[in-house]
PDB file of C-alpha atoms in Angstrom:
ATOM      1  CA  MET A  10      75.796  70.137  -5.694  1.00 63.00           C
ATOM      2  CA  ALA A  11      72.942  71.983  -6.932  1.00 84.00           C
ATOM      3  CA  LEU A  12      71.620  71.852 -11.097  1.00 85.00           C
ATOM      4  CA  SER A  13      71.322  74.988 -13.053  1.00 89.00           C
ATOM      5  CA  ILE A  14      67.945  75.862 -14.392  1.00 91.00           C
ATOM      6  CA  ASP A  15      69.209  74.589 -17.646  1.00 91.00           C
ATOM      7  CA  GLU A  16      70.322  71.608 -16.688  1.00 90.00           C
ATOM      8  CA  PHE A  17      67.079  70.896 -14.584  1.00 89.00           C
ATOM      9  CA  ASN A  18      64.898  71.601 -17.623  1.00 89.00           C
ATOM     10  CA  PHE A  19      67.043  69.249 -19.775  1.00 90.00           C
ATOM     11  CA  VAL A  20      66.867  66.358 -17.061  1.00 89.00           C
ATOM     12  CA  ARG A  21      63.152  66.899 -17.335  1.00 88.00           C
ATOM     13  CA  SER A  22      62.813  66.861 -20.897  1.00 87.00           C
ATOM     14  CA  PHE A  23      65.032  63.786 -21.237  1.00 88.00           C
ATOM     15  CA  VAL A  24      62.806  61.676 -18.415  1.00 85.00           C
ATOM     16  CA  ARG A  25      59.494  63.027 -20.514  1.00 86.00           C
ATOM     17  CA  GLU A  26      61.271  61.892 -24.049  1.00 81.00           C
ATOM     18  CA  ARG A  27      62.340  58.338 -22.759  1.00 80.00           C
ATOM     19  CA  SER A  28      59.065  57.552 -20.086  1.00 81.00           C
ATOM     20  CA  ALA A  29      56.753  59.568 -20.248  1.00 79.00           C
ATOM     21  CA  VAL A  30      57.120  60.845 -16.730  1.00 83.00           C
ATOM     22  CA  VAL A  31      56.159  64.245 -16.235  1.00 81.00           C
ATOM     23  CA  LEU A  32      58.143  65.856 -13.233  1.00 84.00           C
ATOM     24  CA  ASP A  33      56.950  69.495 -12.482  1.00 83.00           C
ATOM     25  CA  SER A  34      58.700  72.715 -12.342  1.00 85.00           C
ATOM     26  CA  ASP A  35      59.216  72.191  -8.280  1.00 86.00           C
ATOM     27  CA  LYS A  36      60.636  68.948  -8.196  1.00 85.00           C
ATOM     28  CA  GLN A  37      64.507  70.040  -8.572  1.00 90.00           C
ATOM     29  CA  TYR A  38      65.259  69.155  -5.050  1.00 87.00           C
ATOM     30  CA  LEU A  39      63.568  65.483  -6.068  1.00 85.00           C
ATOM     31  CA  VAL A  40      65.925  65.190  -9.231  1.00 87.00           C
ATOM     32  CA  GLU A  41      69.287  66.048  -7.661  1.00 90.00           C
ATOM     33  CA  ALA A  42      68.537  64.005  -4.856  1.00 88.00           C
ATOM     34  CA  ARG A  43      67.438  60.871  -7.240  1.00 86.00           C
ATOM     35  CA  LEU A  44      70.858  61.450  -9.458  1.00 90.00           C
ATOM     36  CA  THR A  45      73.301  62.144  -6.812  1.00 91.00           C
ATOM     37  CA  PRO A  46      73.746  58.592  -6.169  1.00 87.00           C
ATOM     38  CA  LEU A  47      74.678  57.703  -9.534  1.00 87.00           C
ATOM     39  CA  LEU A  48      77.903  60.253  -9.509  1.00 89.00           C
ATOM     40  CA  ARG A  49      80.351  57.712  -7.529  1.00 83.00           C
ATOM     41  CA  GLY A  50      79.582  54.859 -10.249  1.00 84.00           C
ATOM     42  CA  GLU A  51      80.224  57.088 -13.293  1.00 87.00           C
ATOM     43  CA  GLY A  52      83.077  58.215 -11.657  1.00 88.00           C
ATOM     44  CA  LEU A  53      82.082  61.632 -11.998  1.00 88.00           C
ATOM     45  CA  PRO A  54      82.521  64.801  -9.135  1.00 90.00           C
ATOM     46  CA  THR A  55      79.302  66.753 -10.119  1.00 91.00           C
ATOM     47  CA  LEU A  56      75.817  66.385 -11.656  1.00 92.00           C
ATOM     48  CA  SER A  57      76.657  68.801 -13.543  1.00 92.00           C
ATOM     49  CA  HIS A  58      79.190  66.586 -15.244  1.00 92.00           C
ATOM     50  CA  LEU A  59      76.635  63.874 -15.260  1.00 91.00           C
ATOM     51  CA  VAL A  60      74.193  65.788 -17.374  1.00 90.00           C
ATOM     52  CA  SER A  61      77.000  67.087 -19.469  1.00 92.00           C
ATOM     53  CA  LYS A  62      77.471  63.069 -19.983  1.00 91.00           C
ATOM     54  CA  LEU A  63      73.981  62.654 -20.427  1.00 91.00           C
ATOM     55  CA  ARG A  64      73.581  65.187 -23.304  1.00 90.00           C
ATOM     56  CA  ILE A  65      76.184  63.099 -25.653  1.00 89.00           C
ATOM     57  CA  GLU A  66      75.181  59.574 -24.337  1.00 84.00           C
ATOM     58  CA  ARG A  67      71.428  59.922 -24.903  1.00 82.00           C
ATOM     59  CA  PHE A  68      70.791  56.061 -25.257  1.00 81.00           C
ATOM     60  CA  GLY A  69      73.536  54.680 -23.489  1.00 79.00           C
ATOM     61  CA  PRO A  70      73.693  53.131 -20.197  1.00 84.00           C
ATOM     62  CA  LEU A  71      74.041  55.793 -18.367  1.00 86.00           C
ATOM     63  CA  ALA A  72      70.616  56.941 -19.745  1.00 85.00           C
ATOM     64  CA  LEU A  73      69.099  53.760 -18.533  1.00 83.00           C
ATOM     65  CA  ARG A  74      70.550  54.258 -14.884  1.00 85.00           C
ATOM     66  CA  VAL A  75      68.692  57.600 -14.566  1.00 85.00           C
ATOM     67  CA  VAL A  76      65.325  56.863 -16.021  1.00 83.00           C
ATOM     68  CA  ASP A  77      65.749  54.088 -13.513  1.00 81.00           C
ATOM     69  CA  ALA A  78      66.402  56.545 -10.888  1.00 82.00           C
ATOM     70  CA  MET A  79      63.757  58.766 -11.979  1.00 79.00           C
ATOM     71  CA  THR A  80      61.142  56.269 -11.737  1.00 77.00           C
ATOM     72  CA  THR A  81      58.760  56.267  -8.393  1.00 69.00           C
ATOM     73  CA  ASN A  82      58.694  52.175  -7.522  1.00 71.00           C
ATOM     74  CA  GLU A  83      56.272  52.654  -3.893  1.00 71.00           C
ATOM     75  CA  THR A  84      54.987  49.204  -3.633  1.00 83.00           C
ATOM     76  CA  SER A  85      54.189  46.318  -1.014  1.00 88.00           C
ATOM     77  CA  PHE A  86      52.434  42.681  -0.632  1.00 91.00           C
ATOM     78  CA  PHE A  87      48.707  43.205  -0.871  1.00 92.00           C
ATOM     79  CA  ARG A  88      48.933  47.067  -1.472  1.00 90.00           C
ATOM     80  CA  ASP A  89      45.209  48.968  -0.835  1.00 89.00           C
ATOM     81  CA  ILE A  90      44.239  45.329   0.002  1.00 93.00           C
ATOM     82  CA  HIS A  91      40.748  45.960  -1.794  1.00 94.00           C
ATOM     83  CA  PRO A  92      41.896  45.673  -5.709  1.00 95.00           C
ATOM     84  CA  PHE A  93      43.291  41.953  -4.480  1.00 96.00           C
ATOM     85  CA  GLU A  94      40.180  41.142  -2.481  1.00 95.00           C
ATOM     86  CA  ALA A  95      37.883  42.055  -5.829  1.00 96.00           C
ATOM     87  CA  LEU A  96      40.171  39.809  -8.002  1.00 97.00           C
ATOM     88  CA  ARG A  97      39.680  36.761  -5.539  1.00 96.00           C
ATOM     89  CA  THR A  98      35.748  37.434  -4.709  1.00 96.00           C
ATOM     90  CA  THR A  99      34.434  38.292  -8.136  1.00 96.00           C
ATOM     91  CA  ILE A 100      36.734  38.553 -11.101  1.00 97.00           C
ATOM     92  CA  LEU A 101      38.632  35.527 -10.781  1.00 97.00           C
ATOM     93  CA  PRO A 102      35.475  33.566 -10.413  1.00 97.00           C
ATOM     94  CA  GLU A 103      33.692  34.730 -13.058  1.00 96.00           C
ATOM     95  CA  LEU A 104      36.696  34.515 -15.713  1.00 97.00           C
ATOM     96  CA  ILE A 105      37.725  30.438 -14.504  1.00 97.00           C
ATOM     97  CA  ALA A 106      33.699  30.082 -15.106  1.00 96.00           C
ATOM     98  CA  THR A 107      34.217  31.199 -18.347  1.00 96.00           C
ATOM     99  CA  ARG A 108      37.193  29.935 -19.391  1.00 95.00           C
ATOM    100  CA  GLN A 109      36.580  26.156 -18.442  1.00 94.00           C
ATOM    101  CA  ALA A 110      37.033  24.783 -22.289  1.00 94.00           C
ATOM    102  CA  THR A 111      40.313  26.285 -22.626  1.00 95.00           C
ATOM    103  CA  ARG A 112      41.450  26.243 -18.924  1.00 96.00           C
ATOM    104  CA  ARG A 113      43.895  29.413 -19.657  1.00 95.00           C
ATOM    105  CA  LEU A 114      43.934  32.547 -18.023  1.00 97.00           C
ATOM    106  CA  THR A 115      46.910  35.504 -18.207  1.00 97.00           C
ATOM    107  CA  ILE A 116      47.188  38.347 -15.767  1.00 97.00           C
ATOM    108  CA  TRP A 117      49.940  41.543 -16.257  1.00 97.00           C
ATOM    109  CA  THR A 118      51.061  43.744 -13.763  1.00 96.00           C
ATOM    110  CA  ALA A 119      52.288  46.381 -15.999  1.00 94.00           C
ATOM    111  CA  ALA A 120      54.675  48.300 -13.663  1.00 90.00           C
ATOM    112  CA  CYS A 121      55.681  45.468 -10.920  1.00 92.00           C
ATOM    113  CA  SER A 122      58.109  47.300  -9.579  1.00 89.00           C
ATOM    114  CA  SER A 123      60.040  44.868  -7.223  1.00 90.00           C
ATOM    115  CA  GLY A 124      57.752  42.364  -7.512  1.00 92.00           C
ATOM    116  CA  GLN A 125      55.178  42.479  -4.261  1.00 94.00           C
ATOM    117  CA  GLU A 126      51.750  43.143  -6.680  1.00 96.00           C
ATOM    118  CA  PRO A 127      52.609  40.022  -9.243  1.00 97.00           C
ATOM    119  CA  TYR A 128      53.733  37.705  -6.250  1.00 97.00           C
ATOM    120  CA  THR A 129      50.887  38.565  -4.017  1.00 96.00           C
ATOM    121  CA  ILE A 130      48.157  37.601  -7.307  1.00 97.00           C
ATOM    122  CA  ALA A 131      50.373  34.293  -7.327  1.00 97.00           C
ATOM    123  CA  MET A 132      50.317  33.744  -3.843  1.00 97.00           C
ATOM    124  CA  MET A 133      46.672  34.278  -3.969  1.00 96.00           C
ATOM    125  CA  ILE A 134      45.655  32.273  -6.718  1.00 97.00           C
ATOM    126  CA  ARG A 135      47.475  29.274  -5.255  1.00 96.00           C
ATOM    127  CA  LYS A 136      45.865  29.565  -2.007  1.00 96.00           C
ATOM    128  CA  SER A 137      42.297  30.298  -2.735  1.00 96.00           C
ATOM    129  CA  PHE A 138      42.165  28.381  -6.177  1.00 97.00           C
ATOM    130  CA  PRO A 139      44.188  25.280  -6.065  1.00 94.00           C
ATOM    131  CA  ALA A 140      42.438  23.879  -9.076  1.00 93.00           C
ATOM    132  CA  LEU A 141      44.157  26.177 -11.190  1.00 96.00           C
ATOM    133  CA  ALA A 142      47.403  24.363 -10.389  1.00 92.00           C
ATOM    134  CA  SER A 143      46.422  22.147 -13.921  1.00 94.00           C
ATOM    135  CA  TRP A 144      45.362  25.042 -16.254  1.00 95.00           C
ATOM    136  CA  SER A 145      47.676  27.426 -17.807  1.00 95.00           C
ATOM    137  CA  VAL A 146      48.033  30.468 -15.343  1.00 96.00           C
ATOM    138  CA  ARG A 147      50.672  33.208 -16.798  1.00 95.00           C
ATOM    139  CA  ILE A 148      51.027  36.093 -14.289  1.00 97.00           C
ATOM    140  CA  LEU A 149      53.284  38.989 -16.471  1.00 96.00           C
ATOM    141  CA  ALA A 150      55.416  40.903 -14.457  1.00 96.00           C
ATOM    142  CA  THR A 151      56.973  44.115 -16.435  1.00 94.00           C
ATOM    143  CA  ASP A 152      58.247  47.433 -15.788  1.00 92.00           C
ATOM    144  CA  ILE A 153      60.816  50.156 -17.298  1.00 88.00           C
ATOM    145  CA  SER A 154      63.331  49.918 -14.641  1.00 87.00           C
ATOM    146  CA  SER A 155      65.657  47.029 -15.145  1.00 86.00           C
ATOM    147  CA  GLN A 156      66.936  46.895 -11.307  1.00 86.00           C
ATOM    148  CA  MET A 157      63.012  46.429 -10.765  1.00 90.00           C
ATOM    149  CA  VAL A 158      63.059  43.645 -13.076  1.00 92.00           C
ATOM    150  CA  ALA A 159      65.943  41.918 -11.455  1.00 92.00           C
ATOM    151  CA  ARG A 160      64.617  42.269  -8.039  1.00 92.00           C
ATOM    152  CA  THR A 161      61.476  40.708  -9.026  1.00 94.00           C
ATOM    153  CA  GLN A 162      63.499  37.828 -10.778  1.00 94.00           C
ATOM    154  CA  LEU A 163      65.326  37.168  -7.822  1.00 94.00           C
ATOM    155  CA  GLY A 164      61.741  37.530  -5.454  1.00 94.00           C
ATOM    156  CA  ARG A 165      63.801  37.964  -2.380  1.00 94.00           C
ATOM    157  CA  TYR A 166      62.894  40.766   0.352  1.00 95.00           C
ATOM    158  CA  SER A 167      63.536  42.216   3.549  1.00 93.00           C
ATOM    159  CA  GLN A 168      61.905  41.894   6.937  1.00 91.00           C
ATOM    160  CA  LEU A 169      60.652  45.478   6.339  1.00 89.00           C
ATOM    161  CA  GLU A 170      58.923  44.683   2.890  1.00 92.00           C
ATOM    162  CA  VAL A 171      57.422  41.120   4.086  1.00 91.00           C
ATOM    163  CA  ASN A 172      55.815  43.261   7.152  1.00 87.00           C
ATOM    164  CA  ARG A 173      54.412  45.697   5.075  1.00 84.00           C
ATOM    165  CA  GLY A 174      51.219  44.359   4.205  1.00 84.00           C
ATOM    166  CA  LEU A 175      51.644  40.637   3.947  1.00 90.00           C
ATOM    167  CA  PRO A 176      48.817  38.359   6.243  1.00 91.00           C
ATOM    168  CA  ALA A 177      50.418  36.010   8.234  1.00 91.00           C
ATOM    169  CA  GLN A 178      48.693  33.679   6.350  1.00 93.00           C
ATOM    170  CA  TYR A 179      50.869  33.966   3.401  1.00 95.00           C
ATOM    171  CA  LEU A 180      54.205  33.456   5.126  1.00 94.00           C
ATOM    172  CA  PRO A 181      54.778  29.549   4.360  1.00 94.00           C
ATOM    173  CA  TYR A 182      55.047  30.856   0.913  1.00 96.00           C
ATOM    174  CA  PHE A 183      58.473  32.393   1.886  1.00 95.00           C
ATOM    175  CA  ARG A 184      62.051  31.055   3.612  1.00 93.00           C
ATOM    176  CA  ARG A 185      64.422  32.205   5.275  1.00 90.00           C
ATOM    177  CA  ASN A 186      67.470  33.046   3.656  1.00 87.00           C
ATOM    178  CA  GLY A 187      70.019  34.943   5.937  1.00 87.00           C
ATOM    179  CA  LEU A 188      68.262  38.529   6.506  1.00 86.00           C
ATOM    180  CA  GLU A 189      66.076  38.254   3.592  1.00 92.00           C
ATOM    181  CA  PHE A 190      63.063  36.311   2.755  1.00 95.00           C
ATOM    182  CA  GLU A 191      62.704  34.427  -0.812  1.00 95.00           C
ATOM    183  CA  ILE A 192      59.889  33.563  -2.635  1.00 96.00           C
ATOM    184  CA  ASP A 193      58.919  29.780  -2.710  1.00 95.00           C
ATOM    185  CA  PRO A 194      59.617  29.055  -6.455  1.00 95.00           C
ATOM    186  CA  ALA A 195      57.163  27.549  -7.048  1.00 94.00           C
ATOM    187  CA  ILE A 196      55.272  30.825  -6.540  1.00 96.00           C
ATOM    188  CA  ARG A 197      58.620  32.418  -8.481  1.00 95.00           C
ATOM    189  CA  ASN A 198      58.003  29.788 -11.331  1.00 95.00           C
ATOM    190  CA  MET A 199      54.139  31.281 -12.232  1.00 95.00           C
ATOM    191  CA  VAL A 200      55.510  35.028 -12.673  1.00 96.00           C
ATOM    192  CA  GLU A 201      57.006  35.592 -16.154  1.00 95.00           C
ATOM    193  CA  THR A 202      59.169  38.996 -15.663  1.00 94.00           C
ATOM    194  CA  PHE A 203      60.743  41.145 -18.237  1.00 90.00           C
ATOM    195  CA  GLN A 204      61.838  44.828 -19.001  1.00 89.00           C
ATOM    196  CA  LEU A 205      59.000  47.027 -20.855  1.00 90.00           C
ATOM    197  CA  ASN A 206      58.392  50.773 -21.380  1.00 89.00           C
ATOM    198  CA  LEU A 207      54.714  51.367 -21.552  1.00 90.00           C
ATOM    199  CA  VAL A 208      55.068  54.277 -24.113  1.00 85.00           C
ATOM    200  CA  GLU A 209      57.362  52.201 -26.285  1.00 84.00           C
ATOM    201  CA  SER A 210      56.267  49.498 -28.669  1.00 83.00           C
ATOM    202  CA  TRP A 211      55.149  46.237 -26.897  1.00 83.00           C
ATOM    203  CA  PRO A 212      56.812  43.017 -27.936  1.00 74.00           C
ATOM    204  CA  VAL A 213      54.335  40.208 -29.190  1.00 65.00           C
ATOM    205  CA  ALA A 214      55.266  38.508 -25.828  1.00 66.00           C
ATOM    206  CA  ILE A 215      52.111  40.897 -24.542  1.00 76.00           C
ATOM    207  CA  PRO A 216      49.262  38.534 -25.698  1.00 81.00           C
ATOM    208  CA  ARG A 217      45.402  39.140 -25.218  1.00 89.00           C
ATOM    209  CA  VAL A 218      45.186  39.229 -21.458  1.00 95.00           C
ATOM    210  CA  ASP A 219      42.749  38.286 -18.822  1.00 97.00           C
ATOM    211  CA  VAL A 220      43.094  40.915 -16.012  1.00 98.00           C
ATOM    212  CA  ILE A 221      45.610  44.330 -16.409  1.00 97.00           C
ATOM    213  CA  PHE A 222      46.648  45.889 -13.256  1.00 97.00           C
ATOM    214  CA  LEU A 223      47.769  49.334 -13.847  1.00 95.00           C
ATOM    215  CA  ARG A 224      47.847  50.887 -10.901  1.00 92.00           C
ATOM    216  CA  ASN A 225      49.726  54.218 -10.030  1.00 89.00           C
ATOM    217  CA  VAL A 226      51.188  54.587 -13.148  1.00 88.00           C
ATOM    218  CA  MET A 227      48.787  57.404 -15.188  1.00 89.00           C
ATOM    219  CA  ILE A 228      49.469  59.813 -12.119  1.00 87.00           C
ATOM    220  CA  TYR A 229      53.164  59.977 -13.326  1.00 85.00           C
ATOM    221  CA  PHE A 230      51.656  60.995 -17.416  1.00 89.00           C
ATOM    222  CA  ASP A 231      50.402  64.021 -19.221  1.00 90.00           C
ATOM    223  CA  VAL A 232      46.830  63.297 -20.494  1.00 93.00           C
ATOM    224  CA  PRO A 233      47.485  62.255 -24.140  1.00 92.00           C
ATOM    225  CA  THR A 234      49.650  59.868 -23.084  1.00 92.00           C
ATOM    226  CA  LYS A 235      47.252  58.468 -20.494  1.00 94.00           C
ATOM    227  CA  LYS A 236      44.569  58.673 -23.702  1.00 95.00           C
ATOM    228  CA  ASP A 237      46.909  56.514 -25.909  1.00 93.00           C
ATOM    229  CA  LEU A 238      47.910  54.366 -22.929  1.00 95.00           C
ATOM    230  CA  LEU A 239      44.344  53.735 -22.258  1.00 96.00           C
ATOM    231  CA  GLY A 240      43.401  52.801 -25.636  1.00 95.00           C
ATOM    232  CA  ARG A 241      46.705  50.402 -26.447  1.00 93.00           C
ATOM    233  CA  MET A 242      45.218  48.418 -22.866  1.00 95.00           C
ATOM    234  CA  ARG A 243      41.956  48.200 -24.388  1.00 94.00           C
ATOM    235  CA  GLN A 244      43.316  46.796 -27.596  1.00 92.00           C
ATOM    236  CA  ARG A 245      44.889  43.812 -25.266  1.00 93.00           C
ATOM    237  CA  LEU A 246      42.290  43.149 -23.310  1.00 96.00           C
ATOM    238  CA  ALA A 247      39.759  40.045 -23.472  1.00 96.00           C
ATOM    239  CA  PRO A 248      36.215  41.228 -23.894  1.00 95.00           C
ATOM    240  CA  ASP A 249      34.982  40.377 -20.382  1.00 95.00           C
ATOM    241  CA  GLY A 250      38.514  41.074 -19.004  1.00 97.00           C
ATOM    242  CA  ALA A 251      39.286  43.608 -16.175  1.00 97.00           C
ATOM    243  CA  LEU A 252      41.968  46.459 -15.512  1.00 98.00           C
ATOM    244  CA  PHE A 253      42.833  47.742 -12.196  1.00 97.00           C
ATOM    245  CA  LEU A 254      43.544  51.402 -11.859  1.00 96.00           C
ATOM    246  CA  GLY A 255      44.807  53.049  -8.492  1.00 91.00           C
ATOM    247  CA  GLY A 256      42.736  54.679  -6.418  1.00 87.00           C
ATOM    248  CA  ALA A 257      43.225  58.257  -7.813  1.00 89.00           C
ATOM    249  CA  GLU A 258      43.132  57.214 -11.927  1.00 93.00           C
ATOM    250  CA  SER A 259      40.258  56.500 -13.974  1.00 94.00           C
ATOM    251  CA  PRO A 260      39.690  56.588 -17.630  1.00 95.00           C
ATOM    252  CA  LEU A 261      36.667  59.264 -17.244  1.00 92.00           C
ATOM    253  CA  ASN A 262      37.135  61.722 -19.889  1.00 93.00           C
ATOM    254  CA  LEU A 263      40.224  60.079 -21.099  1.00 96.00           C
ATOM    255  CA  ASP A 264      38.653  56.749 -22.868  1.00 96.00           C
ATOM    256  CA  ASP A 265      34.910  56.106 -22.649  1.00 94.00           C
ATOM    257  CA  GLY A 266      35.602  52.254 -23.733  1.00 96.00           C
ATOM    258  CA  TYR A 267      35.551  51.478 -20.142  1.00 96.00           C
ATOM    259  CA  GLU A 268      32.733  51.222 -17.233  1.00 96.00           C
ATOM    260  CA  ARG A 269      33.311  51.022 -13.707  1.00 95.00           C
ATOM    261  CA  VAL A 270      33.112  47.732 -11.961  1.00 95.00           C
ATOM    262  CA  PRO A 271      30.626  48.346  -9.026  1.00 93.00           C
ATOM    263  CA  ILE A 272      33.113  47.192  -6.238  1.00 92.00           C
ATOM    264  CA  ALA A 273      34.019  49.378  -3.443  1.00 87.00           C
ATOM    265  CA  GLN A 274      37.310  50.986  -3.260  1.00 87.00           C
ATOM    266  CA  ALA A 275      38.427  48.497  -6.168  1.00 92.00           C
ATOM    267  CA  GLY A 276      39.381  50.788  -9.032  1.00 93.00           C
ATOM    268  CA  CYS A 277      38.106  48.187 -11.252  1.00 96.00           C
ATOM    269  CA  TYR A 278      36.749  48.494 -14.824  1.00 97.00           C
ATOM    270  CA  ARG A 279      35.547  46.753 -17.797  1.00 96.00           C
ATOM    271  CA  LEU A 280      35.072  47.293 -21.244  1.00 96.00           C
ATOM    272  CA  ARG A 281      32.094  49.631 -22.296  1.00 89.00           C
ATOM    273  CA  GLY A 282      29.425  47.252 -24.216  1.00 76.00           C
ATOM    274  CA  ARG A 283      30.746  43.941 -23.303  1.00 63.00           C
TER     275      ARG A 283
END
């Protein structure tokens, strides 16, 4: 059921065009493994038939499912704990002090996957900053995958997902629902979810934000896309706001409008000359 070289290159080009994700030439096995589960739903016998259909229906439901399948959705609660500790101990206290007049905070998790990142932030705010209950706190959770957005909206997780990184003190924010754990409605209501492709036009629903989590996203993009994305993020970030990137990511040599916040392993950046 292997793809031909021409079919594989078409998928690579299509995915890059639609999502900016760069698939290296040695990823054919990965592409085949991720596309194979789509065959049953499409009623197709082989991957070659699927690619043929994709060539014709480049903007239909199949195209969305292919992009979903090729998007990496690795995540967990409190993943790489250091960024969340930096948010709790440094960034949020500073923002709270400077937002007393408006009593508004907006945080954007720009590639939320199945929702663990925005819900981690929501739980942390509820636990560590109870005074913010009277503030307007918006946590925007976006992802290119419609399936991941739906999962985030649902707010239900398996035992394994809850066990991965969630400190015991946060378990009270979940309730058991059969074999799953359901996030507390009060926490779920703190998170606004919608689908967004970061490399396409952004809706007005993305306002000026105080904190952006763009972690482990740019590693999949080429240099021009990284530069463009960092520039657009800079336009949406408040002058005293903070941008969090993944441990293997940095604006160095991509955008000189940022400077690193000296917090170990946080991957935190602010606008230069603020």
